């Protein structure tokens, strides 16, 4: 599990690069809810906060919060949090500089650099991603123009029209044609100022003994985009018999921007409909995605040259989230043939978290959605999807079909094999319903099937441990404990009123620094019983106290100055958690909360002095006794003054 980002990394990343004012402007303009929404479906969580399924750890109910007013996110499950830059860096695997450049481009901020690169000098690796994305954008444009202008592309256009795609359809999906010459894209992009290494790194160009060559030659191309709509690679269909590469489909290799394990063709187009209809349809090919969308199934996506895996599932689930729980449907279209059955069985035995919401749409004649559309029309494609059956039923049926169920002994064998599958379902609450259905399918008594499922489950459960969601964490609880992490502070007792008071005081410091003022300087390390919270106080002190808070980026500044990742994680939690009070907090409340923390410290000291007084003989140790007594009186006075201020803190 990933821990929170390391505090302080940003200072190093930025040194001598983008001007601070520009970074602040990007942070202000790049709305965090908008940026996060491209990856995670968010819903209202009340108190000006939004929530969704965390993209950084696997969970069933949302603990990932975004607070647009504070431009902050925090996951109470895995403790990852931060501002819009932290989110982008983490989800896209970008450097800080890349992130700023990318968001600046998207939100129209002109960046200025304090140390511009020397003329002609290669740009630093840190800004590689925007260059690769730009190269792909231009390449996609170029390929599209070739499809309609180049005489060579006739075969490609014919391929499309045979499959029922006209010019409009090709344009809608950005389909293009890679010329056969072998150096067309290389020359085109070199002319636009890209270096050979960049084109090779991006997977557009390959290198051989005879020099650079276009990776895609004489092929029909589909641009593969991120959820955000940026082209990161291509899928290419063979068209000519003399193509030296035999593979029917060729994809961009793994590059810094192309990760096939989570890319889904069409997801940029399907994103909104997936969230709206709470349905995602997974088809097998690029033409199937096109056929589905054109037929009105606008939730269709396809993997890109790889089987559907857990990362793909996570991408879809994040888009499908609705209400507290995942309720959407993921529908796979499989061939009715053996390969399709194997694929379904794999899906069933693989990541089962949502097995009950997984469906299969099978065309009895073995046609894929593209063929269905050509041969039977749009309505039939919609029908195919509507006729979906639950995955478990499809898989059980496939097992039973291999047996002659007219024979009593075969019925028992069939039931045994199928019961093994039912027993493998991790969601225990579903097993009984599945067993009942199996009994009906095979024509045996329900109790007999149940008994077999139990036997099978017992046989398999012994050495295995069911994976469970991490228990929900209280903020400032330990974040990750991966290698290299500093020793985690003890788990705080969240019901401890002292801990609650300390947290709330820091919450107001983090969320409303302008209300706090000088009172903060009265706090010291010994006012905090939990080391993480003491670390947060030191971070605030290190940046010059709440008075140093600017208009934007206050929490980010604090996180950068945190001594460890625990304090950094606690800071983002403190920033997103709503204050207990309703309405706008004022200076009075802020002062009360800070005074309350000090009052509790004073009470602690009073207890200590009283205890020492009890152990001191007033006659034999008169001087010490009187000194302590004086101390006690002073402490009591101090405490009463704090009590006055703390009234209204509600604690
Ligand atoms: Zn998380």
XYZ file of C-alpha atoms and ligand atoms in Angstrom:
652
model
C 0.000 0.000 0.000
C 1.318 3.391 -0.950
C 2.098 5.847 1.802
C 1.513 9.560 1.495
C 3.893 11.526 -0.673
C 7.151 12.457 0.980
C 7.136 15.833 2.554
C 9.611 18.290 1.183
C 10.009 16.730 -2.262
C 8.491 19.725 -3.914
C 11.078 22.230 -2.761
C 13.779 20.207 -4.450
C 11.786 19.624 -7.578
C 11.055 23.283 -8.126
C 14.344 24.867 -7.207
C 15.331 27.181 -10.000
C 12.492 26.193 -12.260
C 8.926 27.447 -12.554
C 8.162 30.755 -10.843
C 6.293 30.394 -7.570
C 3.568 32.873 -8.566
C 2.824 30.811 -11.642
C 2.623 27.624 -9.620
C 0.211 29.345 -7.244
C -1.897 30.526 -10.177
C -2.111 27.010 -11.613
C -3.118 25.680 -8.202
C -5.833 28.310 -8.003
C -7.244 27.702 -11.490
C -7.003 23.913 -11.655
C -10.142 22.985 -9.775
C -9.390 19.869 -7.799
C -12.908 18.465 -8.052
C -12.771 18.834 -11.814
C -9.371 17.184 -12.116
C -10.242 14.348 -9.724
C -13.597 13.782 -11.459
C -11.798 12.694 -14.578
C -10.627 9.657 -12.681
C -13.122 9.168 -9.888
C -16.872 9.639 -9.791
C -17.538 11.966 -6.881
C -20.731 12.508 -4.998
C -21.760 15.036 -2.404
C -20.631 14.148 1.090
C -22.092 17.215 2.816
C -20.218 20.064 4.446
C -18.829 21.269 1.119
C -17.020 17.977 0.670
C -17.215 15.320 -2.040
C -16.348 11.662 -1.841
C -15.610 8.690 -4.030
C -13.752 5.403 -4.226
C -10.078 5.949 -3.596
C -7.974 5.478 -6.729
C -4.929 4.724 -4.610
C -6.161 1.738 -2.674
C -8.804 -0.887 -3.216
C -12.017 -0.232 -1.350
C -15.719 -0.928 -1.550
C -17.105 2.108 0.179
C -15.770 5.596 -0.350
C -13.280 7.088 2.060
C -11.658 9.385 -0.487
C -12.680 12.994 0.208
C -12.238 16.109 -1.880
C -12.875 19.575 -0.475
C -13.023 21.999 -3.409
C -13.067 25.121 -1.224
C -9.746 24.105 0.276
C -8.462 22.607 -2.970
C -7.550 19.478 -1.105
C -8.122 15.753 -1.116
C -7.561 13.139 1.539
C -8.239 9.411 1.770
C -9.165 8.243 5.242
C -8.495 4.688 4.113
C -4.891 4.870 2.967
C -3.979 8.351 4.255
C -2.949 9.680 0.880
C -3.770 13.336 0.564
C -2.703 16.635 -0.844
C -3.513 19.285 -3.370
C -4.291 19.046 -7.059
C -0.585 18.591 -7.879
C -0.197 15.707 -5.463
C -3.230 14.035 -6.987
C -1.937 14.319 -10.538
C 1.588 13.252 -9.645
C 0.309 10.170 -7.939
C -2.378 9.071 -10.346
C -0.434 9.757 -13.530
C 2.990 8.975 -12.144
C 4.262 12.423 -13.103
C 7.004 14.563 -11.676
C 6.027 17.822 -10.038
C 7.287 19.903 -12.955
C 5.356 17.751 -15.428
C 2.231 18.123 -13.368
C 2.449 21.889 -13.204
C 3.171 22.116 -16.924
C 0.316 19.836 -17.792
C -2.257 21.623 -15.644
C -0.944 24.990 -16.801
C -1.594 23.894 -20.381
C -5.069 22.702 -19.542
C -6.054 25.789 -17.560
C -4.370 28.387 -19.738
C -1.610 29.577 -17.419
C 1.542 30.832 -19.148
C 4.473 29.541 -17.125
C 7.653 31.510 -16.640
C 10.893 29.850 -15.653
C 13.478 31.330 -13.363
C 16.251 29.478 -15.176
C 15.227 28.978 -18.759
C 16.944 26.125 -20.541
C 19.901 27.255 -22.531
C 19.056 27.614 -26.229
C 19.484 24.354 -28.049
C 20.058 22.427 -24.841
C 17.926 19.328 -24.472
C 15.013 19.785 -22.155
C 15.220 18.040 -18.840
C 13.689 14.624 -18.415
C 11.303 16.109 -15.925
C 9.234 17.665 -18.688
C 9.244 14.631 -20.934
C 5.581 13.795 -20.599
C 4.099 16.968 -22.104
C 6.482 16.545 -25.043
C 5.406 12.957 -25.606
C 1.756 13.929 -25.354
C 2.244 16.738 -27.825
C 4.030 14.370 -30.227
C 1.073 11.982 -29.986
C -1.452 14.748 -30.518
C 0.338 15.818 -33.677
C 0.820 12.222 -34.812
C -2.894 11.489 -34.394
C -3.740 14.571 -36.470
C -1.284 13.536 -39.140
C -2.627 9.977 -39.350
C -6.199 11.244 -39.660
C -5.238 13.518 -42.542
C -3.546 10.566 -44.260
C -6.674 8.443 -44.096
C -8.575 10.845 -46.291
C -5.804 12.363 -48.421
C -3.430 9.557 -49.222
C -4.213 7.318 -52.227
C -2.406 4.549 -50.353
C -5.150 4.668 -47.745
C -7.808 3.295 -50.089
C -7.490 -0.160 -48.524
C -7.927 1.387 -45.094
C -11.045 3.298 -46.107
C -12.409 0.157 -47.693
C -11.775 -1.800 -44.500
C -13.814 0.763 -42.581
C -16.697 0.940 -45.014
C -16.975 -2.862 -45.153
C -17.499 -2.736 -41.416
C -20.158 -0.080 -41.661
C -18.091 2.968 -40.743
C -18.406 6.078 -42.885
C -16.241 9.180 -42.920
C -18.148 10.766 -40.026
C -17.638 7.692 -37.878
C -13.928 7.590 -38.691
C -13.607 11.244 -37.748
C -15.581 10.841 -34.552
C -13.155 8.186 -33.346
C -10.055 9.810 -34.796
C -9.193 6.766 -36.917
C -6.119 7.325 -39.076
C -3.782 5.729 -41.552
C -0.032 5.243 -41.213
C 1.622 5.654 -44.635
C 3.625 2.755 -46.020
C 6.794 4.750 -46.708
C 8.339 3.926 -43.341
C 9.530 7.378 -42.353
C 6.461 9.580 -42.741
C 5.750 10.205 -39.057
C 9.468 10.432 -38.296
C 9.945 13.217 -40.842
C 6.708 14.964 -39.904
C 7.520 15.160 -36.198
C 11.213 15.948 -36.700
C 10.026 18.916 -38.719
C 7.878 19.974 -35.763
C 10.977 20.084 -33.583
C 10.905 16.688 -31.876
C 14.154 14.869 -31.279
C 14.706 11.319 -32.427
C 15.098 10.050 -28.837
C 11.731 11.525 -27.914
C 10.008 9.738 -30.765
C 11.711 6.473 -29.859
C 10.857 6.872 -26.158
C 7.245 7.604 -27.056
C 7.029 4.438 -29.145
C 6.207 6.228 -32.398
C 9.528 5.396 -33.996
C 11.758 2.350 -33.752
C 15.496 2.083 -34.309
C 17.304 -0.432 -36.453
C 20.788 -0.808 -37.896
C 19.665 1.266 -40.843
C 18.364 4.084 -38.671
C 15.003 5.181 -37.354
C 11.787 3.846 -38.867
C 8.079 4.438 -38.261
C 6.655 1.853 -35.900
C 3.331 1.850 -37.732
C 3.523 1.408 -41.506
C 0.637 0.774 -43.858
C -1.797 0.214 -41.038
C -5.168 1.509 -39.920
C -4.748 3.310 -36.601
C -6.937 3.991 -33.583
C -5.691 6.612 -31.157
C -5.670 5.303 -27.585
C -6.506 7.968 -25.054
C -6.346 8.431 -21.318
C -9.546 9.103 -19.391
C -8.639 12.779 -19.785
C -8.744 12.499 -23.577
C -5.011 12.781 -24.209
C -3.643 10.454 -26.884
C -0.928 8.240 -25.396
C -0.577 5.557 -28.054
C -2.116 3.752 -31.006
C -3.635 0.430 -31.901
C -2.868 -0.609 -35.474
C -4.623 -3.090 -37.794
C -2.744 -4.935 -40.519
C -4.026 -4.128 -44.018
C -1.503 -5.294 -46.586
C -0.258 -8.786 -47.376
C 3.303 -7.564 -47.694
C 3.293 -6.115 -44.153
C 6.457 -7.574 -42.658
C 4.796 -7.754 -39.280
C 2.373 -10.646 -39.268
C 0.373 -9.708 -36.193
C -3.116 -8.563 -37.076
C -2.977 -5.937 -34.347
C 0.038 -4.007 -33.207
C 0.054 -1.606 -30.257
C 2.299 1.058 -28.863
C 4.831 -0.655 -26.561
C 5.023 0.264 -22.882
C 6.344 3.819 -22.666
C 6.449 6.476 -19.954
C 2.934 7.495 -21.018
C 1.472 4.221 -22.313
C 0.594 1.611 -19.670
C -1.520 -1.075 -21.218
C -2.552 -2.609 -17.901
C -4.943 0.239 -17.212
C -5.684 1.754 -20.620
C -9.135 1.236 -22.064
C -9.894 2.215 -25.612
C -12.942 4.496 -25.716
C -12.924 5.345 -22.005
C -12.608 9.067 -22.738
C -15.783 8.906 -24.827
C -17.629 6.516 -22.505
C -16.682 8.095 -19.185
C -19.763 10.257 -18.691
C -22.254 7.637 -19.859
C -20.642 4.990 -17.656
C -21.204 7.208 -14.637
C -24.722 8.179 -15.725
C -26.027 4.740 -16.674
C -23.970 2.913 -14.055
C -22.932 0.427 -16.655
C -19.706 -0.338 -18.476
C -19.536 -2.666 -21.465
C -16.211 -4.338 -22.169
C -15.825 -5.470 -25.779
C -12.853 -7.050 -27.488
C -11.850 -4.809 -30.362
C -11.574 -1.205 -31.464
C -14.230 -1.725 -34.158
C -16.540 -3.205 -31.509
C -16.200 -0.064 -29.415
C -17.079 2.033 -32.462
C -20.014 -0.204 -33.398
C -21.398 -0.081 -29.851
C -21.153 3.693 -29.551
C -22.699 4.229 -32.967
C -25.533 1.855 -32.045
C -26.314 3.744 -28.865
C -24.318 1.639 -26.391
C -22.146 4.546 -25.380
C -20.646 2.820 -22.356
C -18.395 0.515 -24.386
C -14.635 0.250 -23.928
C -11.981 -2.289 -24.906
C -8.617 -3.283 -23.531
C -5.672 -2.504 -25.764
C -3.785 -5.607 -26.748
C -4.071 -7.319 -23.371
C -6.592 -9.241 -21.291
C -8.909 -7.374 -18.957
C -7.089 -7.156 -15.642
C -7.504 -5.806 -12.144
C -6.202 -2.357 -13.053
C -8.819 -2.079 -15.789
C -11.456 -3.119 -13.273
C -10.346 -0.401 -10.898
C -10.573 2.280 -13.581
C -14.152 1.250 -14.343
C -15.217 0.901 -10.735
C -14.073 4.402 -9.972
C -16.235 5.708 -12.787
C -19.177 3.530 -11.740
C -19.376 4.496 -8.096
C -22.792 5.517 -6.976
C -24.022 6.259 -3.488
C -22.317 4.447 -0.663
C -21.628 1.284 -2.538
C -20.662 0.169 -5.970
C -23.910 -0.718 -7.714
C -23.036 -0.579 -11.382
C -22.817 -3.388 -13.874
C -19.776 -4.453 -15.802
C -20.859 -6.348 -18.904
C -18.362 -8.405 -20.875
C -19.121 -9.441 -24.405
C -17.680 -12.875 -25.013
C -17.836 -15.177 -27.958
C -20.003 -18.183 -27.244
C -17.051 -20.354 -28.301
C -14.509 -22.065 -26.128
C -12.104 -19.132 -25.960
C -14.956 -16.951 -24.752
C -15.908 -19.502 -22.125
C -12.360 -19.671 -20.879
C -12.227 -15.889 -20.710
C -15.433 -15.835 -18.679
C -14.108 -18.457 -16.294
C -10.919 -16.423 -15.841
C -12.971 -13.327 -15.087
C -14.990 -15.311 -12.569
C -11.976 -16.766 -10.804
C -9.958 -13.573 -10.961
C -10.721 -10.378 -9.106
C -14.063 -11.334 -7.677
C -14.795 -8.308 -5.643
C -17.848 -7.468 -7.668
C -18.723 -10.841 -9.103
C -22.395 -10.277 -8.413
C -22.382 -7.196 -10.612
C -20.533 -8.792 -13.486
C -22.523 -9.810 -16.540
C -21.885 -11.517 -19.825
C -23.464 -10.701 -23.177
C -23.061 -13.569 -25.606
C -24.114 -13.589 -29.229
C -25.251 -17.144 -29.954
C -23.861 -17.105 -33.490
C -20.442 -16.024 -32.219
C -20.663 -12.604 -33.859
C -18.856 -9.698 -32.277
C -20.718 -6.383 -31.845
C -19.199 -4.983 -35.028
C -20.517 -7.927 -37.101
C -23.875 -7.738 -35.364
C -24.231 -4.093 -36.343
C -23.264 -4.754 -39.986
C -25.459 -7.843 -40.391
C -28.416 -7.072 -38.158
C -28.399 -3.366 -37.435
C -28.020 -0.980 -34.512
C -31.053 -2.201 -32.580
C -29.629 -5.712 -32.432
C -26.421 -4.438 -30.822
C -28.474 -2.780 -28.097
C -30.434 -6.022 -27.725
C -27.262 -8.058 -27.381
C -26.202 -5.943 -24.419
C -29.697 -5.905 -22.924
C -29.799 -9.727 -23.010
C -26.836 -9.960 -20.653
C -26.779 -12.755 -18.081
C -24.961 -12.791 -14.748
C -21.406 -14.040 -15.141
C -21.841 -16.781 -12.538
C -24.840 -18.188 -14.395
C -22.945 -18.202 -17.681
C -19.973 -19.959 -16.108
C -22.135 -22.551 -14.334
C -24.039 -23.230 -17.527
C -20.802 -23.813 -19.412
C -19.736 -26.388 -16.814
C -23.057 -28.200 -16.865
C -23.164 -28.318 -20.641
C -20.215 -30.664 -20.666
C -22.257 -33.337 -18.881
C -25.160 -35.474 -19.980
C -27.662 -34.332 -17.389
C -30.118 -37.045 -18.331
C -27.918 -39.510 -16.461
C -28.090 -39.526 -12.658
C -24.356 -40.132 -12.115
C -23.428 -37.359 -14.563
C -25.756 -34.970 -12.722
C -23.839 -35.583 -9.508
C -20.466 -35.134 -11.225
C -21.669 -31.936 -12.875
C -22.997 -30.619 -9.594
C -19.693 -31.399 -7.834
C -17.655 -29.481 -10.378
C -20.045 -26.517 -10.356
C -20.265 -26.541 -6.549
C -16.511 -26.056 -6.466
C -16.950 -22.851 -8.420
C -19.765 -21.627 -6.200
C -17.629 -22.332 -3.143
C -14.864 -20.165 -4.587
C -17.070 -17.074 -4.480
C -15.545 -14.769 -1.908
C -18.724 -12.876 -1.143
C -20.221 -15.329 1.346
C -23.603 -13.626 1.210
C -24.022 -14.659 -2.416
C -23.172 -18.324 -2.042
C -26.560 -19.522 -0.922
C -28.376 -17.870 -3.817
C -25.875 -19.351 -6.254
C -26.247 -22.813 -4.718
C -30.025 -22.582 -5.015
C -29.790 -21.621 -8.658
C -27.316 -24.420 -9.338
C -29.721 -26.918 -7.799
C -32.423 -25.747 -10.182
C -30.130 -25.917 -13.186
C -28.881 -29.422 -12.491
C -32.155 -30.785 -11.148
C -30.958 -31.862 -7.713
C -32.119 -31.139 -4.198
C -31.032 -27.747 -2.791
C -29.764 -29.252 0.444
C -27.624 -31.726 -1.422
C -26.030 -28.898 -3.422
C -25.541 -26.789 -0.293
C -23.808 -29.672 1.459
C -21.475 -30.141 -1.497
C -20.691 -26.414 -1.609
C -19.885 -26.471 2.117
C -17.607 -29.486 1.697
C -15.823 -27.807 -1.162
C -15.523 -24.535 0.733
C -14.075 -26.293 3.789
C -11.516 -28.070 1.622
C -10.321 -24.833 0.078
C -10.592 -22.455 3.013
C -8.070 -24.079 5.316
C -4.815 -22.694 3.891
C -6.289 -19.460 2.562
C -7.064 -16.195 4.154
C -9.811 -14.127 2.671
C -8.576 -10.674 1.785
C -10.488 -8.020 3.614
C -10.707 -4.312 3.256
C -8.447 -2.394 5.555
C -10.367 -1.229 8.573
C -11.280 2.397 8.413
C -8.706 4.645 9.930
C -8.936 7.646 12.017
C -7.026 10.615 10.637
C -3.495 10.879 11.968
C -3.489 7.160 12.393
C -0.485 5.475 10.884
C -0.209 5.852 7.120
C 1.640 3.203 5.128
C 4.232 1.032 6.728
C 6.290 0.248 3.695
C 10.039 -0.065 3.818
C 11.807 3.166 4.585
C 8.869 4.661 6.422
C 9.741 6.264 9.739
C 8.527 4.403 12.818
C 4.818 4.968 13.119
C 3.582 6.819 16.166
C 1.314 4.908 18.480
C -2.267 4.687 17.554
C -4.111 7.485 19.320
C -7.193 6.817 21.350
C -9.651 8.839 19.306
C -12.181 8.982 22.137
C -9.667 10.661 24.397
C -11.061 14.202 24.877
C -7.525 15.585 25.007
C -6.685 14.126 21.637
C -9.967 15.432 20.211
C -9.261 18.929 21.543
C -5.735 18.931 20.118
C -6.961 17.843 16.732
C -9.702 20.405 16.634
C -7.368 23.240 17.565
C -5.039 22.254 14.737
C -7.983 21.868 12.388
C -8.868 25.517 12.851
C -5.199 26.498 12.415
C -5.019 24.555 9.155
C -8.429 25.522 7.806
C -8.808 29.086 9.065
C -5.326 30.432 9.824
C -6.492 34.055 9.606
C -8.806 33.490 12.606
C -6.063 32.212 14.858
C -3.515 34.980 15.166
C -1.033 35.335 18.023
C -2.646 32.758 20.294
C -0.857 30.065 18.322
C 2.535 31.133 19.669
C 1.388 30.202 23.175
C 1.239 26.558 22.169
C 4.254 24.348 22.633
C 5.224 20.760 21.913
C 4.100 19.676 25.386
C 0.552 20.806 24.627
C 0.234 17.842 22.289
C -0.005 14.347 23.632
C 0.273 12.726 20.217
C 3.604 12.974 18.376
C 1.974 13.396 14.961
C -0.038 16.374 16.143
C 3.055 17.849 17.786
C 4.713 17.463 14.367
C 1.888 19.395 12.742
C 2.335 22.211 15.268
C 6.059 22.352 14.506
C 5.335 22.556 10.782
C 3.059 25.557 11.387
C 5.722 27.147 13.563
C 8.399 26.456 10.958
C 6.591 28.434 8.281
C 6.114 31.430 10.611
C 2.780 30.636 12.261
C -0.792 31.085 11.001
C -0.093 34.752 10.262
C 2.171 33.643 7.410
C -0.711 31.942 5.568
C -1.261 33.390 2.114
C -4.434 33.219 0.108
C -3.747 29.856 -1.509
C -1.595 26.853 -0.912
C -1.330 27.169 2.857
C -1.788 23.467 3.469
C 0.641 22.606 0.693
C 3.242 24.892 2.219
C 2.734 23.200 5.585
C 3.039 19.744 4.097
C 6.297 20.674 2.443
C 7.694 21.738 5.775
C 6.529 18.642 7.634
C 9.287 16.641 9.256
C 7.820 13.315 8.300
C 5.086 11.786 6.227
C 2.887 11.177 9.243
C 2.583 14.875 9.885
C 2.054 15.485 6.165
C -0.743 12.917 6.071
C -2.323 14.340 9.214
C -2.240 17.795 7.638
C -4.333 16.794 4.668
C -6.765 14.992 6.952
C -7.065 18.085 9.164
C -7.653 20.174 6.052
C -10.575 18.180 4.687
C -12.423 17.167 7.836
C -15.316 19.514 8.580
C -15.235 21.337 11.913
C -17.774 20.108 14.437
C -19.574 23.446 14.611
C -22.221 24.528 12.150
C -21.980 27.912 10.499
C -18.952 30.088 9.917
C -16.276 29.879 12.582
C -14.993 33.179 13.990
C -11.955 34.398 15.942
C -13.802 33.698 19.197
C -14.121 30.018 18.425
C -10.543 29.778 17.225
C -9.288 31.293 20.449
C -11.521 28.997 22.509
C -10.182 25.902 20.787
C -6.568 26.897 21.364
C -7.247 27.883 24.963
C -8.898 24.545 25.596
C -5.727 22.688 24.606
C -3.686 24.825 26.984
C -6.245 24.372 29.722
C -5.847 20.625 29.432
C -2.080 21.014 29.677
C -2.522 23.174 32.788
C -4.785 20.538 34.327
C -2.120 17.929 33.672
C 0.505 20.046 35.454
C -1.843 20.719 38.341
C -2.312 16.984 38.793
C 1.452 16.479 38.820
C 2.064 19.228 41.398
C -0.771 18.004 43.608
C 0.669 14.513 43.517
C 4.110 15.788 44.493
C 2.608 17.916 47.285
C 0.964 14.818 48.716
C 4.309 13.100 48.808
C 5.990 16.087 50.511
C 6.036 16.553 54.261
C 4.975 20.207 54.899
C 6.982 20.329 58.144
C 10.241 18.612 57.222
C 10.405 20.004 53.664
C 8.760 23.332 54.294
C 10.627 25.357 51.636
C 9.946 22.879 48.862
C 6.379 22.530 50.023
C 5.739 26.282 49.960
C 7.337 26.627 46.531
C 5.139 23.883 45.147
C 2.087 25.347 46.817
C 2.799 28.715 45.194
C 3.194 26.965 41.869
C -0.147 25.265 42.339
C -1.923 28.547 43.073
C -0.385 30.146 39.983
C -1.326 27.179 37.856
C -4.897 27.280 39.128
C -5.123 30.974 38.234
C -3.704 30.335 34.820
C -6.131 27.483 34.301
C -9.130 29.633 35.286
C -8.100 32.284 32.773
C -7.828 29.627 30.088
C -11.196 28.210 31.134
C -12.764 31.628 30.535
C -11.344 31.699 27.032
C -12.162 28.078 26.343
C -15.873 28.481 27.096
C -17.583 28.270 23.782
C -15.184 25.700 22.422
C -17.906 23.200 23.242
C -15.380 20.889 24.865
Zn -7.085 5.498 -0.264
